[in-house]
Short mmCIF file of C-alpha atoms in Angstrom, two decimals:
data_model
loop_
_atom_site.label_atom_id
_atom_site.label_comp_id
_atom_site.label_asym_id
_atom_site.label_seq_id
_atom_site.Cartn_x
_atom_site.Cartn_y
_atom_site.Cartn_z
CA MET A 232 38.36 45.75 131.30
CA SER A 233 41.81 46.77 132.52
CA GLU A 234 44.34 48.14 130.05
CA VAL A 235 46.67 45.68 128.35
CA LEU A 236 50.29 46.86 128.56
CA SER A 237 52.47 46.28 125.50
CA VAL A 238 56.12 45.55 126.25
CA PHE A 239 59.15 45.39 123.94
CA LEU A 240 62.42 43.65 124.85
CA ALA A 241 65.96 44.17 123.54
CA ASP A 242 68.68 41.76 124.65
CA ASP A 243 71.36 39.83 122.76
CA ASP A 244 70.78 36.67 124.82
CA GLU A 245 68.23 34.55 122.94
CA ARG A 246 67.39 32.41 125.96
CA PHE A 247 66.82 35.50 128.10
CA ARG A 248 64.49 36.95 125.47
CA GLY A 249 62.63 33.65 125.33
CA ALA A 250 62.03 33.65 129.07
CA TYR A 251 60.71 37.21 129.07
CA ARG A 252 58.61 36.53 125.97
CA LYS A 253 56.84 33.68 127.74
CA LEU A 254 56.39 35.79 130.87
CA PHE A 255 54.54 38.56 129.06
CA GLU A 256 52.62 36.29 126.70
CA ARG A 257 51.31 34.16 129.57
CA THR A 258 50.42 36.96 132.00
CA ASP A 259 47.01 38.61 131.83
CA GLY A 260 47.18 42.36 131.30
CA PHE A 261 50.34 42.25 129.20
CA ARG A 262 51.12 41.92 125.50
CA PHE A 263 54.56 41.11 124.10
CA ALA A 264 55.18 43.74 121.40
CA GLY A 265 58.35 42.22 119.99
CA GLU A 266 62.04 41.74 120.56
CA ALA A 267 65.46 42.63 119.16
CA ALA A 268 69.04 41.51 119.68
CA ASP A 269 70.65 44.94 119.20
CA GLY A 270 69.86 48.56 119.94
CA ALA A 271 69.43 49.81 116.37
CA GLU A 272 66.78 47.21 115.58
CA ALA A 273 65.12 47.87 118.93
CA ALA A 274 64.83 51.61 118.24
CA ARG A 275 63.43 50.94 114.76
CA LEU A 276 60.82 48.45 115.94
CA VAL A 277 59.77 50.51 118.95
CA ALA A 278 59.14 53.49 116.66
CA LEU A 279 56.89 51.29 114.51
CA ARG A 280 55.03 49.36 117.22
CA LYS A 281 54.92 52.03 119.94
CA PRO A 282 54.84 49.81 123.05
CA VAL A 283 54.12 51.52 126.34
CA VAL A 284 57.37 50.22 127.86
CA ALA A 285 60.67 49.06 126.35
CA LEU A 286 63.09 46.90 128.33
CA LEU A 287 66.64 47.45 127.05
CA ASP A 288 69.78 45.56 127.96
CA VAL A 289 72.59 48.04 128.66
CA GLN A 290 75.31 46.02 126.96
CA MET A 291 74.60 44.66 123.47
CA PRO A 292 76.93 44.23 120.48
CA GLY A 293 76.76 46.92 117.84
CA THR A 294 74.34 49.64 118.95
CA ASP A 295 74.09 49.32 122.73
CA GLY A 296 71.13 49.87 125.01
CA LEU A 297 72.16 53.39 125.92
CA GLU A 298 72.04 54.58 122.31
CA ALA A 299 68.76 52.72 121.82
CA ALA A 300 67.34 54.50 124.87
CA ARG A 301 68.46 57.86 123.50
CA ARG A 302 66.65 57.23 120.19
CA ILE A 303 63.51 55.80 121.76
CA LEU A 304 63.15 58.56 124.36
CA ALA A 305 63.69 61.22 121.70
CA GLY A 306 60.68 59.81 119.85
CA GLY A 307 58.46 59.99 122.94
CA GLY A 308 55.50 57.83 123.88
CA THR A 309 57.45 54.82 125.17
CA ARG A 310 58.96 54.62 128.63
CA VAL A 311 62.29 52.87 129.05
CA ILE A 312 63.59 50.47 131.68
CA MET A 313 67.25 49.49 131.45
CA LEU A 314 68.35 45.92 132.16
CA THR A 315 71.75 45.28 133.70
CA THR A 316 73.75 42.51 135.32
CA PHE A 317 75.30 44.93 137.82
CA ASP A 318 73.46 46.99 140.44
CA LEU A 319 75.85 49.94 140.04
CA ASP A 320 76.45 50.63 136.38
CA GLU A 321 77.68 53.93 134.94
CA TYR A 322 75.66 53.36 131.79
CA VAL A 323 72.50 53.17 133.86
CA PHE A 324 73.28 56.55 135.40
CA GLU A 325 73.60 58.06 131.94
CA ALA A 326 70.34 56.43 130.85
CA LEU A 327 68.57 58.01 133.82
CA THR A 328 69.85 61.44 132.80
CA LEU A 329 68.39 60.81 129.35
CA GLY A 330 64.99 60.18 130.89
CA ALA A 331 64.85 56.42 131.36
CA SER A 332 62.48 55.50 134.18
CA GLY A 333 64.87 53.23 136.03
CA PHE A 334 66.61 49.90 135.79
CA LEU A 335 66.20 46.24 136.67
CA LEU A 336 68.78 43.64 137.52
CA LYS A 337 68.43 40.78 135.06
CA ASN A 338 68.08 38.19 137.80
CA VAL A 339 65.04 39.71 139.53
CA PRO A 340 61.94 37.51 140.03
CA PRO A 341 59.27 37.62 137.31
CA ALA A 342 56.77 39.32 139.64
CA GLU A 343 59.20 42.21 140.10
CA VAL A 344 59.55 42.61 136.34
CA LEU A 345 55.78 42.82 135.92
CA GLN A 346 55.45 45.29 138.78
CA ALA A 347 58.21 47.46 137.34
CA VAL A 348 56.39 47.70 134.01
CA ARG A 349 53.12 48.60 135.75
CA THR A 350 54.86 51.21 137.90
CA VAL A 351 56.63 52.88 134.99
CA HIS A 352 53.50 52.85 132.82
CA ALA A 353 51.63 54.63 135.62
CA GLY A 354 54.12 57.48 135.31
CA ASN A 355 56.16 56.65 138.37
CA ALA A 356 59.83 55.84 138.70
CA MET A 357 60.71 52.24 139.41
CA LEU A 358 63.68 53.32 141.53
CA ALA A 359 62.96 54.75 144.93
CA PRO A 360 64.52 58.23 145.02
CA GLU A 361 66.76 57.31 147.94
CA VAL A 362 68.13 54.38 145.91
CA THR A 363 68.73 56.73 143.01
CA ALA A 364 70.60 59.10 145.29
CA ARG A 365 72.90 56.31 146.49
CA LEU A 366 73.55 55.30 142.90
CA LEU A 367 74.42 58.86 141.95
CA GLU A 368 76.79 59.26 144.87
CA GLN A 369 78.93 56.50 143.33
CA PHE A 370 79.37 58.15 139.96
CA ILE A 371 78.86 61.90 139.92
CA PRO A 372 82.27 62.68 141.50
CA ARG A 373 83.95 60.73 138.68
CA ARG A 374 82.19 62.54 135.83
CA PRO A 375 83.78 65.62 134.24
CA ALA A 376 82.24 68.98 134.96
CA GLN A 377 79.49 69.82 132.48
CA ARG A 378 76.66 72.26 132.06
CA HIS A 379 73.91 70.81 134.18
CA ALA A 380 70.31 70.34 133.05
CA PHE A 381 68.93 73.14 135.25
CA ALA A 382 71.33 75.80 133.92
CA GLY A 383 69.38 78.82 132.74
CA HIS A 384 66.35 78.09 134.94
CA VAL A 385 65.50 80.08 138.04
CA LEU A 386 63.99 77.98 140.82
CA SER A 387 62.22 79.45 143.82
CA GLU A 388 63.23 78.41 147.32
CA ARG A 389 59.91 76.55 147.61
CA GLU A 390 60.58 74.64 144.40
CA ILE A 391 64.00 73.62 145.67
CA GLN A 392 62.43 72.45 148.94
CA VAL A 393 59.96 70.30 147.00
CA ILE A 394 62.74 68.84 144.83
CA ARG A 395 64.82 67.91 147.89
CA LEU A 396 61.88 66.15 149.50
CA VAL A 397 61.07 64.28 146.28
CA ALA A 398 64.68 63.13 146.09
CA GLY A 399 64.50 62.04 149.73
CA GLY A 400 61.73 59.58 148.94
CA HIS A 401 58.80 61.60 150.29
CA SER A 402 55.33 61.08 148.83
CA ASN A 403 53.23 64.04 147.71
CA GLN A 404 51.24 63.87 150.96
CA GLN A 405 54.41 63.81 153.06
CA ILE A 406 55.75 66.84 151.15
CA ALA A 407 52.46 68.66 151.74
CA ASP A 408 52.63 67.90 155.47
CA GLU A 409 56.30 68.90 155.74
CA LEU A 410 55.85 72.23 153.94
CA PHE A 411 52.34 72.99 155.22
CA LEU A 412 50.89 72.98 151.72
CA SER A 413 47.79 71.40 150.26
CA LEU A 414 48.19 68.17 148.31
CA GLU A 415 46.98 69.87 145.13
CA THR A 416 49.55 72.65 145.58
CA VAL A 417 52.33 70.06 145.72
CA ARG A 418 50.99 68.39 142.59
CA THR A 419 50.89 71.77 140.85
CA TYR A 420 54.51 72.48 141.82
CA LEU A 421 55.58 69.13 140.38
CA ARG A 422 53.63 69.55 137.13
CA ARG A 423 55.11 72.99 136.57
CA MET A 424 58.65 71.84 137.33
CA PHE A 425 58.32 68.79 135.08
CA ALA A 426 57.28 71.11 132.22
CA LYS A 427 59.84 73.83 132.97
CA LEU A 428 62.78 71.48 133.39
CA GLY A 429 61.80 68.95 130.73
CA VAL A 430 61.81 65.94 133.05
CA ASN A 431 59.70 62.81 132.74
CA ASP A 432 59.09 61.68 136.30
CA ARG A 433 60.22 61.95 139.91
CA THR A 434 63.38 59.88 139.46
CA HIS A 435 64.44 61.97 136.45
CA LEU A 436 63.88 65.10 138.55
CA ALA A 437 65.97 63.69 141.42
CA VAL A 438 68.78 62.60 139.08
CA LEU A 439 69.12 65.99 137.42
CA ALA A 440 68.73 67.88 140.69
CA HIS A 441 71.54 65.82 142.19
CA GLN A 442 73.69 66.50 139.13
CA ALA A 443 73.01 70.23 139.49
CA GLY A 444 73.98 70.17 143.16
CA LEU A 445 70.52 71.11 144.38
CA LEU A 446 70.36 68.31 146.93
CA ARG A 447 73.18 69.72 148.99
CA GLU A 448 71.91 71.87 151.82
CA PRO A 449 73.52 75.33 152.01
CA ARG A 450 76.18 75.70 154.70
#
């Protein structure tokens, strides 16, 4: 039997929660793990119920989705997808830097919601890296200078090449072909960099690399 994926939802719109509740309850392969109308309650319930994926609305009264994401991701074990009304949202950028696996617009079709949960559960980002890069281009110039996530780490030229290709949307096989490496060598590079840099997935790696300026080719 295939694995049943447990999903938690936090949103202050009761009708929206009801629609998503029915979606997950009526779809084979999914289990609705609960819901909350604010971020504090969401973080508390997620810690208790440990769903594989939590869907969090960015903007909620009281404790917002960003703070909920911070608490949930600090606990580990549950991947986070942010929900937003806007396709370019500064709060979403910050959530990605925290380790959220991506974001969904709240008006996407049900099939896209289900696919996003499956994708994130499988350990992949639900944002294509090139989409992430376009999102980052909108906001990074506006953010104050800060110590970036890669500070204190020494990356080899080969590691930087791999990171740039990941951020450009290349698959592991495409990276292997581009750099004349074996597929397993590429996988090993990624595993080591994930551990060394404390990132969760390919999108998180691309986000932090962009923030650190690693995606700019030397002049």
